[in-house]
Amino acid sequence: MPEPLALYIHWPFCLSKCPYCDFNSHVRETIPQERFSQALRTELAYQATRLNQTGRRLLGSIFFGGGTPSLMSPDTVAALINDAQRHFSCVNDLEITLEANPTSVEADKFKAFRQAGVNRLSLGVQSLRDDTLKSLGRQHNSHQAIEALELGRSIFPRLSFDLIYARPHQTMQDWQNELRQALDLAADHLSLYQLTIEPGTQFETLHQRGDLILPEDDLAAQLYLKTREEAARYGLESYEISNYAQPHAESRHNLTYWHYGDYLGIGPGAHSRLSLNSALLAARCHRAPEAWATLVEQHGHGTREELPLSSDIRGQEALLMGLRLRDGIQTDAFHTRTGKTLESCLDLDILNACIKEDYLLYDGQCLKATLEGRLRLEALLSRLVL
Amino acid sequence: MTDTPLSLIRNFSIIAHIDHGKSTLADRLIEACGALTAREMKGQVLDSMELEQERGITIKAQTVRLTYPAKDGKTYILNLMDTPGHVDFAYEVSRSLAACEGSLLVVDASQGVEAQTLANVYQAIEADHEIVPVLNKIDLPAAEPERVRKQIEDVIGIPADDTVDISAKTGINIEGVLDALVTRLPAPQGNAEAPLQALLVDSWYDSYLGVITLVRIKEGRVKRGDRIRMMQTGATYHVDQVGVFLPKMKTVDSLGPGEIGYINAAIKAVADCNVGDTITLDNRPAEKALPGFKPSVPVVWCGLFPINADDFEKLRTSLGKLRLNDASFHFEAETSAALGFGFRCGFLGLLHLEIIQERLSREFDLDLIATAPSVVYKLHHTNGKVEELHNPADMPELSQVASIEEPWIKASIMVQDDYLGPVLTLCTERRGVQLDLTYVGNRAMVVYRLPLNEVVFDFYDRLKSLSRGYASFDYQMDGYEESDLVRISILVNHEPVDALSFVAHRSAAETRGRSICSKLKELIPRQLFKIAIQASIGSKVIARETLGALSKDVTAKCYGGDISRKRKLLDKQKEGKKRMRQFGKVEIPQSAFLAALKMD
């Protein structure tokens, strides 16, 4: 039984660009709400028709990401949710997540989003320290973040929020204090990211100039271990490198990515992995919002590139996603999805060395990275994966 | 132009320590004789290689023919052969000296005689040269001509009561030098009608003219249209042109006895011109060849590897081209597990090594890794075979070796007595044996026997820093001696890294092994697994460091939109690993080797 489809809807607009962020986000003086609402609905209808050719698909989750999807009009969110439910058959407890920023303007819309059908809120809190929020280019302060969190908890059945740590000059003690405060506020899920310098961002420029210095690896590793330990004390288990949840509160949508299941992305710059007519297609939409909308208006979809993936590439992708999970990769599912056996995708010498070093666990049914393995996953993958 | 009468020719070299003003004096002589216009004069005319001008040293011997109207009313031809001052280039010196009858010995009137001067003066004395001591920088307040004259007599052992005192820089008494050349040096001898005997002093490749040979005519005459014969190889060539250096090339009708000039004879390869060979005429050959030169023997070897493996062929071509102009340097192909394909190269000494390396990077635009210099060991195998070892990596198992001999040198070091203590300590640490210690004023001259092995390993740098740069150092080879030597292998993750293995005396093995291991620990980036870095003699580990595994390497975010980019990154990382050197499960970037080798 294949995993249900995950639907990702990208809203590409932000009020301002954050200096660390490399997501496909754009700042416009006025956002053409109507045009983008219509284009998203058109593209969704187009792709749904295509996917349903071989039978109506089962939908497991919807995720509104961005950009800043809390800038969408709640009517658009409602329309897209309705459309999706009309196009696909849905699992009983369809997970519908919306990303939001904790400014007061957006918090005012929480009730309307809930009424539209959103049942999980993901708040971009990033920090509970005002000076840090400023240096991260955020438009809210810690007071607003806490208010938005409390409001969100009272409105949505499920709530997650993001924090960024391992920031310049951050000490273990600083982070521990901030993290404990966050854990007191947490609901069922947290995403705790170490600051990463992404190409093309303002932080990259600062970093190259030596004006932004990240913690050394040893400290970063200690911060990571401390974060896990603290989260666990609050009942939030690390189920992926940077994601923590109460049992059964994992983000089902994101799990689809890590399980390397089918996902349909609509909106500017959105990516898809779709099984269709026994091929696995990798597709991506035009990144520029207006160009994407024009394409949709002309052709019904904004796809820029669509390619069937070879089994070798499928194997690589499934490995680099799956080993991020605490529970690792099931060999049977891997074989079904990629057309290759797990072992045929691995350097077996490195596999054995990693098992011996206690980086990997492998019993023939399941391959998973231990905590020590996940800490070094990039280095491990670059040697392990053929 | 007809041949110049022998009595009006003087052929001379200049011998001096670096910085004592040899090239400046040469410039003044050229200027005084009007060989170049003021516009053409640029500092140190004879040091034509870019590198020579920059470092203020002479690498290749150069020559110039000067015309000097002397006080006696006659006009003389003065042929100046410039010589390198450094001992590494003793071979070039001996060639220049063989072409001349006399030498100017230039000594800095404030610094006095330096170690490097000695070897060259002794060569000149051996070559039967008349030597005219010249005191330079006489205008400096620190000049002590009396003391230096005494030093010349005491240390070198030649009379110095009538030195020519000059300042090459300001031009004081250049006339005195020219006059001394004419009056104190002997005229060459020879018979223009005898069969041709021309000493092949040097040859080089000119991209317009092909191979040019620099010759000193001892007997007979050579002119355009002659058919010449190389007496060693028997090869014959048609002479296209003969000429002299003014220092610009100028053709002349013929070259006669006593003259120094060039022959251009459609020779294809410099390899066909053995320096030291005698050139004669094909139709009227001389009976006997002139005595040649001692062939140069490389005493220091190291591996040169292109940083970019694609440059291997370019390196081969470039080494070939360099050898055209520098017969004293040797190379043969070598393969290293750590560094790939390269060449094992032999040099006359450490400066020679450095110069070649620099010329390769500068003139041929090659980025190279050089392995640690090694000397030539004589291996006596248990089966009686004797073998020369140029590369420590080739050293067989100790059980197959009956004994090893290493080369020794006789080193002269001159140093202010303030720094004598540390210098003596250094020499003792390096297994040196003191032969002599004498004072001139407050400067000491010590003579030590030292294993060359100990000198190629950062001796010179230590000496310079111990003496604040004042010590001068020179050496001559002084035979081989049996010694308790061991090959130290460096192992990364239990695999030997051939490029880092070296030979050392057993007493120094542990210290040096430890120092290399700890350097490598700093240089090798942390990896997925922890790595042992070891130094061993045979199977016995004498030093060990452990490089811990990297502590964290994972990206924070990876969602549906990141997969394609992440996979491409993975491909790129795998590609990058191919460029690294694999040692079992460890990849070492070449930059780490480069740094490890540079630190010696």
Coordinates of N, CA, C and O in Angstrom, one line a residue, chain B residues 372-509:
Chain B
A372 N 60.6 16.1 0.5 CA 61.7 16.6 1.3 C 63.0 16.1 0.5 O 63.1 15.0 0.0
P373 N 64.0 17.0 0.5 CA 65.3 16.7 -0.2 C 65.9 15.5 0.5 O 65.9 15.4 1.7
S374 N 66.6 14.7 -0.3 CA 67.3 13.5 0.3 C 68.6 13.5 -0.4 O 68.8 13.9 -1.5
V375 N 69.6 12.9 0.3 CA 70.9 12.8 -0.3 C 71.1 11.4 -0.9 O 70.2 10.6 -0.8
V376 N 72.2 11.1 -1.5 CA 72.4 9.8 -2.2 C 73.1 8.9 -1.2 O 74.2 9.2 -0.8
Y377 N 72.4 7.8 -0.8 CA 73.0 6.8 0.1 C 73.6 5.7 -0.7 O 73.1 5.4 -1.8
K378 N 74.6 5.1 -0.2 CA 75.1 3.8 -0.8 C 74.7 2.7 0.0 O 75.0 2.5 1.2
L379 N 73.9 1.8 -0.6 CA 73.4 0.6 0.1 C 74.2 -0.6 -0.2 O 74.4 -0.9 -1.4
H380 N 74.7 -1.2 0.9 CA 75.3 -2.5 0.7 C 74.3 -3.6 1.0 O 74.0 -3.8 2.2
H381 N 73.9 -4.3 0.0 CA 72.9 -5.4 0.3 C 73.6 -6.6 0.9 O 74.8 -6.8 0.7
T382 N 72.8 -7.4 1.5 CA 73.4 -8.6 2.2 C 74.0 -9.5 1.1 O 74.9 -10.3 1.3
N383 N 73.5 -9.4 -0.1 CA 74.0 -10.3 -1.2 C 75.2 -9.7 -1.9 O 75.6 -10.2 -2.9
G384 N 75.7 -8.6 -1.3 CA 77.0 -8.1 -1.8 C 76.8 -7.0 -2.8 O 77.8 -6.3 -3.2
K385 N 75.6 -6.8 -3.3 CA 75.3 -5.8 -4.3 C 75.4 -4.4 -3.6 O 75.0 -4.2 -2.5
V386 N 76.0 -3.4 -4.4 CA 76.0 -2.1 -3.9 C 75.1 -1.2 -4.8 O 75.2 -1.3 -6.0
E387 N 74.3 -0.4 -4.1 CA 73.3 0.4 -4.9 C 73.3 1.8 -4.4 O 73.4 2.0 -3.2
E388 N 73.0 2.7 -5.3 CA 72.8 4.1 -4.9 C 71.4 4.4 -4.7 O 70.5 4.0 -5.5
L389 N 71.0 5.0 -3.5 CA 69.6 5.2 -3.2 C 69.3 6.7 -3.3 O 69.9 7.5 -2.6
H390 N 68.4 7.0 -4.3 CA 68.1 8.4 -4.5 C 66.8 8.8 -3.8 O 66.4 9.9 -3.7
N391 N 66.0 7.7 -3.4 CA 64.7 8.0 -2.9 C 64.4 7.1 -1.7 O 64.5 5.9 -1.8
P392 N 64.2 7.7 -0.6 CA 64.0 6.9 0.7 C 62.9 5.9 0.5 O 62.9 4.8 1.1
A393 N 61.9 6.2 -0.3 CA 60.8 5.2 -0.5 C 61.3 3.9 -1.1 O 60.6 2.9 -1.0
D394 N 62.4 4.0 -1.8 CA 62.9 2.7 -2.5 C 63.8 1.9 -1.5 O 64.3 0.8 -1.9
M395 N 63.9 2.3 -0.3 CA 64.8 1.6 0.6 C 64.2 0.2 0.9 O 63.1 0.1 1.3
P396 N 65.0 -0.9 0.7 CA 64.5 -2.2 1.0 C 64.4 -2.5 2.5 O 64.8 -1.7 3.3
E397 N 63.8 -3.6 2.8 CA 63.7 -4.1 4.1 C 65.1 -4.1 4.8 O 66.1 -4.4 4.1
L398 N 65.1 -3.8 6.1 CA 66.4 -3.7 6.8 C 67.2 -5.0 6.7 O 68.4 -5.1 6.7
S399 N 66.4 -6.1 6.7 CA 67.0 -7.4 6.7 C 67.9 -7.7 5.4 O 68.8 -8.5 5.4
Q400 N 67.5 -6.9 4.3 CA 68.3 -7.1 3.1 C 69.5 -6.2 3.0 O 70.2 -6.2 2.0
V401 N 69.7 -5.3 4.0 CA 70.7 -4.3 4.0 C 71.8 -4.7 4.9 O 71.6 -4.9 6.1
A402 N 73.0 -4.8 4.4 CA 74.2 -5.1 5.3 C 74.6 -3.9 5.9 O 74.9 -3.8 7.2
S403 N 74.8 -2.8 5.2 CA 75.2 -1.5 5.7 C 74.8 -0.4 4.8 O 74.5 -0.6 3.6
I404 N 74.8 0.8 5.4 CA 74.5 2.0 4.5 C 75.6 3.0 4.8 O 76.0 3.2 5.9
E405 N 76.0 3.6 3.6 CA 76.9 4.7 3.8 C 76.2 6.0 3.4 O 75.4 6.0 2.5
E406 N 76.6 7.1 4.1 CA 76.0 8.4 3.7 C 77.1 9.4 3.4 O 78.2 9.2 3.9
P407 N 76.8 10.4 2.6 CA 77.8 11.3 2.2 C 78.0 12.3 3.3 O 77.1 12.7 4.0
W408 N 79.3 12.7 3.4 CA 79.7 13.8 4.4 C 80.2 15.0 3.6 O 80.6 14.9 2.5
I409 N 80.2 16.1 4.3 CA 80.7 17.3 3.7 C 81.7 17.9 4.7 O 81.7 17.6 5.9
K410 N 82.5 18.8 4.1 CA 83.4 19.6 4.9 C 82.8 21.0 4.8 O 82.7 21.6 3.7
A411 N 82.3 21.5 5.9 CA 81.6 22.8 5.9 C 82.4 23.9 6.5 O 83.0 23.7 7.6
S412 N 82.5 25.0 5.9 CA 83.1 26.2 6.5 C 82.0 27.2 6.9 O 81.2 27.5 6.0
I413 N 82.1 27.6 8.1 CA 81.1 28.6 8.5 C 81.8 29.8 9.1 O 82.7 29.6 10.0
M414 N 81.5 31.0 8.7 CA 82.0 32.2 9.2 C 80.9 32.9 10.0 O 79.8 33.1 9.5
V415 N 81.3 33.3 11.2 CA 80.2 33.9 12.0 C 80.8 34.8 13.1 O 82.0 34.6 13.5
Q416 N 80.1 35.9 13.4 CA 80.5 36.8 14.5 C 80.6 35.9 15.8 O 79.8 35.1 16.0
D417 N 81.7 36.3 16.6 CA 81.9 35.4 17.8 C 80.7 35.4 18.8 O 80.5 34.5 19.5
D418 N 79.8 36.5 18.7 CA 78.7 36.5 19.6 C 77.8 35.3 19.4 O 77.1 34.8 20.3
Y419 N 77.7 34.8 18.1 CA 76.8 33.8 17.8 C 77.5 32.4 17.7 O 76.9 31.4 17.3
L420 N 78.8 32.4 18.0 CA 79.5 31.1 17.8 C 78.9 30.0 18.6 O 78.8 28.9 18.1
G421 N 78.6 30.3 19.8 CA 78.1 29.2 20.7 C 76.9 28.4 20.1 O 77.0 27.2 19.9
P422 N 75.8 29.1 19.8 CA 74.7 28.4 19.2 C 75.1 27.7 17.9 O 74.5 26.6 17.6
V423 N 76.0 28.3 17.1 CA 76.4 27.6 15.9 C 77.1 26.3 16.1 O 76.8 25.2 15.5
L424 N 78.0 26.3 17.1 CA 78.7 25.1 17.5 C 77.7 24.0 18.0 O 77.8 22.8 17.7
T425 N 76.7 24.5 18.8 CA 75.7 23.6 19.3 C 74.9 22.9 18.2 O 74.7 21.7 18.2
L426 N 74.5 23.8 17.2 CA 73.8 23.3 16.1 C 74.6 22.2 15.3 O 74.1 21.1 15.0
C427 N 75.9 22.5 15.1 CA 76.7 21.5 14.4 C 76.8 20.2 15.2 O 76.8 19.1 14.6
T428 N 76.9 20.3 16.5 CA 77.1 19.1 17.3 C 75.8 18.3 17.2 O 75.8 17.1 17.1
E429 N 74.7 19.0 17.4 CA 73.4 18.3 17.3 C 73.2 17.6 16.0 O 72.6 16.5 15.9
R430 N 73.8 18.1 14.9 CA 73.7 17.5 13.6 C 74.9 16.5 13.3 O 75.2 16.3 12.2
R431 N 75.4 16.0 14.4 CA 76.4 14.9 14.3 C 77.7 15.5 13.7 O 78.5 14.7 13.0
G432 N 78.0 16.8 13.8 CA 79.2 17.3 13.2 C 80.4 17.0 14.0 O 80.4 16.8 15.2
V433 N 81.5 17.0 13.3 CA 82.9 16.9 14.0 C 83.7 18.1 13.7 O 83.9 18.4 12.5
Q434 N 84.2 18.8 14.7 CA 84.9 20.0 14.5 C 86.3 19.7 14.0 O 87.0 18.9 14.5
L435 N 86.7 20.4 12.9 CA 88.0 20.2 12.4 C 88.9 21.4 12.7 O 90.1 21.2 12.9
D436 N 88.3 22.5 12.7 CA 89.2 23.7 12.9 C 88.3 24.9 13.4 O 87.1 25.0 13.2
L437 N 89.0 25.8 14.1 CA 88.3 27.0 14.6 C 89.4 28.1 14.7 O 90.3 28.0 15.4
T438 N 89.2 29.1 13.8 CA 90.2 30.2 13.8 C 89.4 31.5 13.9 O 88.2 31.6 13.5
Y439 N 90.1 32.5 14.4 CA 89.5 33.9 14.5 C 90.2 34.9 13.5 O 91.4 34.8 13.3
V440 N 89.4 35.7 12.9 CA 89.9 36.9 12.3 C 89.2 38.1 12.8 O 88.0 38.2 12.6
G441 N 89.8 38.9 13.7 CA 89.1 40.0 14.3 C 88.1 39.3 15.2 O 88.4 38.4 16.0
N442 N 86.8 39.8 15.1 CA 85.8 39.2 16.0 C 85.0 38.2 15.2 O 83.9 37.8 15.6
R443 N 85.5 37.8 14.0 CA 84.8 36.7 13.3 C 85.5 35.4 13.4 O 86.7 35.3 13.2
A444 N 84.7 34.4 13.6 CA 85.3 33.1 13.7 C 85.1 32.3 12.5 O 84.0 32.5 11.8
M445 N 86.0 31.5 12.1 CA 85.7 30.6 11.0 C 85.9 29.1 11.5 O 86.9 28.8 12.1
V446 N 84.8 28.4 11.5 CA 84.8 27.0 12.0 C 84.7 26.1 10.8 O 83.9 26.4 9.8
V447 N 85.4 25.0 10.9 CA 85.3 24.0 9.8 C 84.8 22.7 10.5 O 85.3 22.3 11.5
Y448 N 83.8 22.2 10.0 CA 83.1 21.0 10.5 C 83.0 19.9 9.4 O 82.8 20.2 8.3
R449 N 83.1 18.7 9.8 CA 82.6 17.6 9.0 C 81.2 17.3 9.4 O 80.9 17.1 10.6
L450 N 80.3 17.2 8.5 CA 78.9 17.0 8.8 C 78.3 16.0 7.8 O 78.7 16.0 6.6
P451 N 77.4 15.2 8.2 CA 76.6 14.4 7.3 C 75.7 15.3 6.4 O 75.0 16.1 7.0
L452 N 75.8 15.1 5.1 CA 75.0 16.0 4.3 C 73.5 15.9 4.6 O 72.7 16.8 4.5
N453 N 73.1 14.7 4.9 CA 71.7 14.4 5.4 C 71.2 15.3 6.4 O 70.0 15.7 6.4
E454 N 72.1 15.7 7.3 CA 71.7 16.6 8.4 C 71.6 18.1 7.9 O 71.0 18.9 8.5
V455 N 72.3 18.3 6.8 CA 72.3 19.7 6.3 C 71.1 20.0 5.4 O 70.5 21.1 5.4
V456 N 70.6 18.9 4.7 CA 69.5 19.2 3.8 C 68.2 19.4 4.6 O 67.2 19.9 4.2
F457 N 68.3 18.9 5.9 CA 67.1 19.1 6.7 C 67.2 20.4 7.5 O 67.8 20.4 8.6
D458 N 66.7 21.4 7.0 CA 66.6 22.8 7.6 C 67.8 23.3 8.4 O 67.7 24.2 9.2
F459 N 69.0 22.8 8.0 CA 70.2 23.3 8.7 C 70.5 24.8 8.4 O 70.8 25.6 9.3
Y460 N 70.3 25.1 7.1 CA 70.7 26.4 6.6 C 69.8 27.5 7.3 O 70.2 28.5 7.7
D461 N 68.5 27.2 7.3 CA 67.5 28.1 7.9 C 67.8 28.3 9.4 O 67.8 29.4 9.9
R462 N 68.2 27.2 10.1 CA 68.5 27.3 11.5 C 69.8 28.1 11.7 O 69.8 29.0 12.6
L463 N 70.8 27.9 10.9 CA 72.0 28.6 11.0 C 71.8 30.1 10.8 O 72.2 31.0 11.6
K464 N 70.9 30.5 9.8 CA 70.7 31.9 9.5 C 69.9 32.5 10.7 O 70.2 33.6 11.1
S465 N 69.0 31.8 11.3 CA 68.2 32.4 12.4 C 69.0 32.5 13.7 O 68.9 33.4 14.4
L466 N 69.9 31.5 13.9 CA 70.7 31.5 15.1 C 71.7 32.7 15.1 O 72.1 33.2 16.1
S467 N 72.1 33.1 13.9 CA 73.1 34.1 13.8 C 72.6 35.4 13.3 O 73.3 36.2 12.8
R468 N 71.2 35.5 13.4 CA 70.5 36.7 12.9 C 70.9 37.0 11.4 O 71.0 38.2 11.0
G469 N 71.1 36.0 10.7 CA 71.4 36.1 9.2 C 72.9 36.4 8.9 O 73.2 36.6 7.8
Y470 N 73.8 36.5 9.9 CA 75.2 36.9 9.7 C 76.1 35.7 9.2 O 77.1 36.0 8.6
A471 N 75.7 34.5 9.6 CA 76.7 33.4 9.3 C 76.7 33.2 7.8 O 75.7 33.2 7.2
S472 N 77.9 32.9 7.3 CA 78.0 32.4 5.9 C 78.5 31.0 5.9 O 79.2 30.6 6.8
F473 N 78.0 30.3 5.0 CA 78.2 28.8 5.0 C 78.5 28.3 3.6 O 78.0 28.8 2.7
D474 N 79.5 27.4 3.6 CA 79.8 26.8 2.3 C 80.3 25.4 2.6 O 80.7 25.0 3.7
Y475 N 80.2 24.5 1.6 CA 80.6 23.1 1.9 C 81.2 22.5 0.6 O 80.9 22.9 -0.5
Q476 N 82.0 21.5 0.8 CA 82.4 20.6 -0.3 C 82.1 19.2 0.1 O 82.1 18.9 1.3
M477 N 81.9 18.4 -0.9 CA 81.6 17.0 -0.6 C 82.9 16.4 0.0 O 84.0 16.7 -0.3
D478 N 82.7 15.5 1.0 CA 83.9 14.9 1.6 C 83.7 13.4 1.9 O 83.9 12.9 3.0
G479 N 83.4 12.7 0.9 CA 83.4 11.2 0.9 C 82.2 10.6 1.7 O 81.3 11.3 2.1
Y480 N 82.2 9.3 1.7 CA 81.1 8.5 2.2 C 81.6 7.8 3.5 O 82.7 7.4 3.6
E481 N 80.6 7.6 4.4 CA 81.0 6.8 5.6 C 79.8 6.0 6.0 O 78.6 6.4 5.9
E482 N 80.1 4.8 6.6 CA 79.0 3.9 7.0 C 78.4 4.6 8.3 O 79.0 5.3 9.0
S483 N 77.1 4.4 8.4 CA 76.4 5.0 9.5 C 75.1 4.2 9.8 O 74.6 3.4 9.1
D484 N 74.6 4.5 11.1 CA 73.5 3.7 11.6 C 72.2 4.5 11.1 O 71.6 5.2 11.8
L485 N 71.8 4.2 9.9 CA 70.7 5.0 9.3 C 69.5 4.1 9.2 O 69.6 2.9 9.0
V486 N 68.3 4.7 9.4 CA 67.1 4.0 9.2 C 66.1 4.7 8.3 O 66.2 5.9 8.2
R487 N 65.2 4.0 7.7 CA 64.2 4.6 6.9 C 63.0 4.7 7.8 O 62.5 3.7 8.4
I488 N 62.4 5.9 7.9 CA 61.2 6.1 8.7 C 60.1 6.3 7.8 O 60.1 7.1 6.9
S489 N 59.1 5.4 8.0 CA 57.9 5.5 7.2 C 56.8 6.2 8.0 O 56.7 6.1 9.2
I490 N 56.0 7.0 7.2 CA 54.9 7.6 7.8 C 53.6 6.9 7.4 O 53.4 6.7 6.2
L491 N 52.8 6.5 8.3 CA 51.6 5.7 8.0 C 50.4 6.5 8.4 O 50.3 7.0 9.5
V492 N 49.5 6.7 7.4 CA 48.2 7.3 7.7 C 47.1 6.2 7.6 O 47.0 5.5 6.6
N493 N 46.4 6.0 8.7 CA 45.4 4.9 8.8 C 46.1 3.6 8.4 O 45.5 2.8 7.6
H494 N 47.3 3.3 8.9 CA 48.1 2.1 8.7 C 48.6 1.9 7.3 O 49.1 0.8 6.9
E495 N 48.4 2.9 6.4 CA 49.0 2.8 5.1 C 50.1 3.7 4.9 O 50.0 4.9 5.3
P496 N 51.3 3.2 4.4 CA 52.4 4.1 4.3 C 52.2 5.2 3.2 O 51.6 4.9 2.2
V497 N 52.6 6.4 3.5 CA 52.6 7.5 2.6 C 54.0 7.7 2.0 O 54.9 8.3 2.7
D498 N 54.2 7.2 0.8 CA 55.6 7.1 0.3 C 56.3 8.4 0.2 O 57.4 8.6 0.6
A499 N 55.5 9.5 -0.1 CA 56.1 10.8 -0.3 C 56.7 11.4 1.0 O 57.5 12.3 1.0
L500 N 56.2 10.8 2.1 CA 56.7 11.4 3.4 C 57.8 10.6 4.1 O 58.3 10.9 5.1
S501 N 58.2 9.4 3.5 CA 59.2 8.6 4.2 C 60.5 9.3 4.0 O 60.8 10.0 3.1
F502 N 61.4 9.1 5.0 CA 62.7 9.7 4.9 C 63.7 8.8 5.7 O 63.4 7.9 6.4
V503 N 65.0 9.2 5.4 CA 66.1 8.4 6.0 C 66.7 9.3 7.1 O 66.9 10.5 6.9
A504 N 67.0 8.8 8.3 CA 67.6 9.6 9.3 C 68.5 8.7 10.1 O 68.4 7.5 10.1
H505 N 69.4 9.3 10.9 CA 70.2 8.6 11.8 C 69.3 8.1 12.9 O 68.4 8.7 13.3
R506 N 69.6 6.9 13.4 CA 68.8 6.2 14.4 C 68.5 7.2 15.6 O 67.4 7.2 16.1
S507 N 69.6 7.9 15.9 CA 69.4 8.8 17.1 C 68.4 9.9 17.0 O 67.9 10.4 17.9
A508 N 68.2 10.3 15.7 CA 67.2 11.4 15.5 C 65.9 10.9 15.0 O 64.9 11.7 14.9
A509 N 65.7 9.6 14.8 CA 64.5 9.1 14.2 C 63.3 9.4 15.0 O 62.3 9.9 14.4

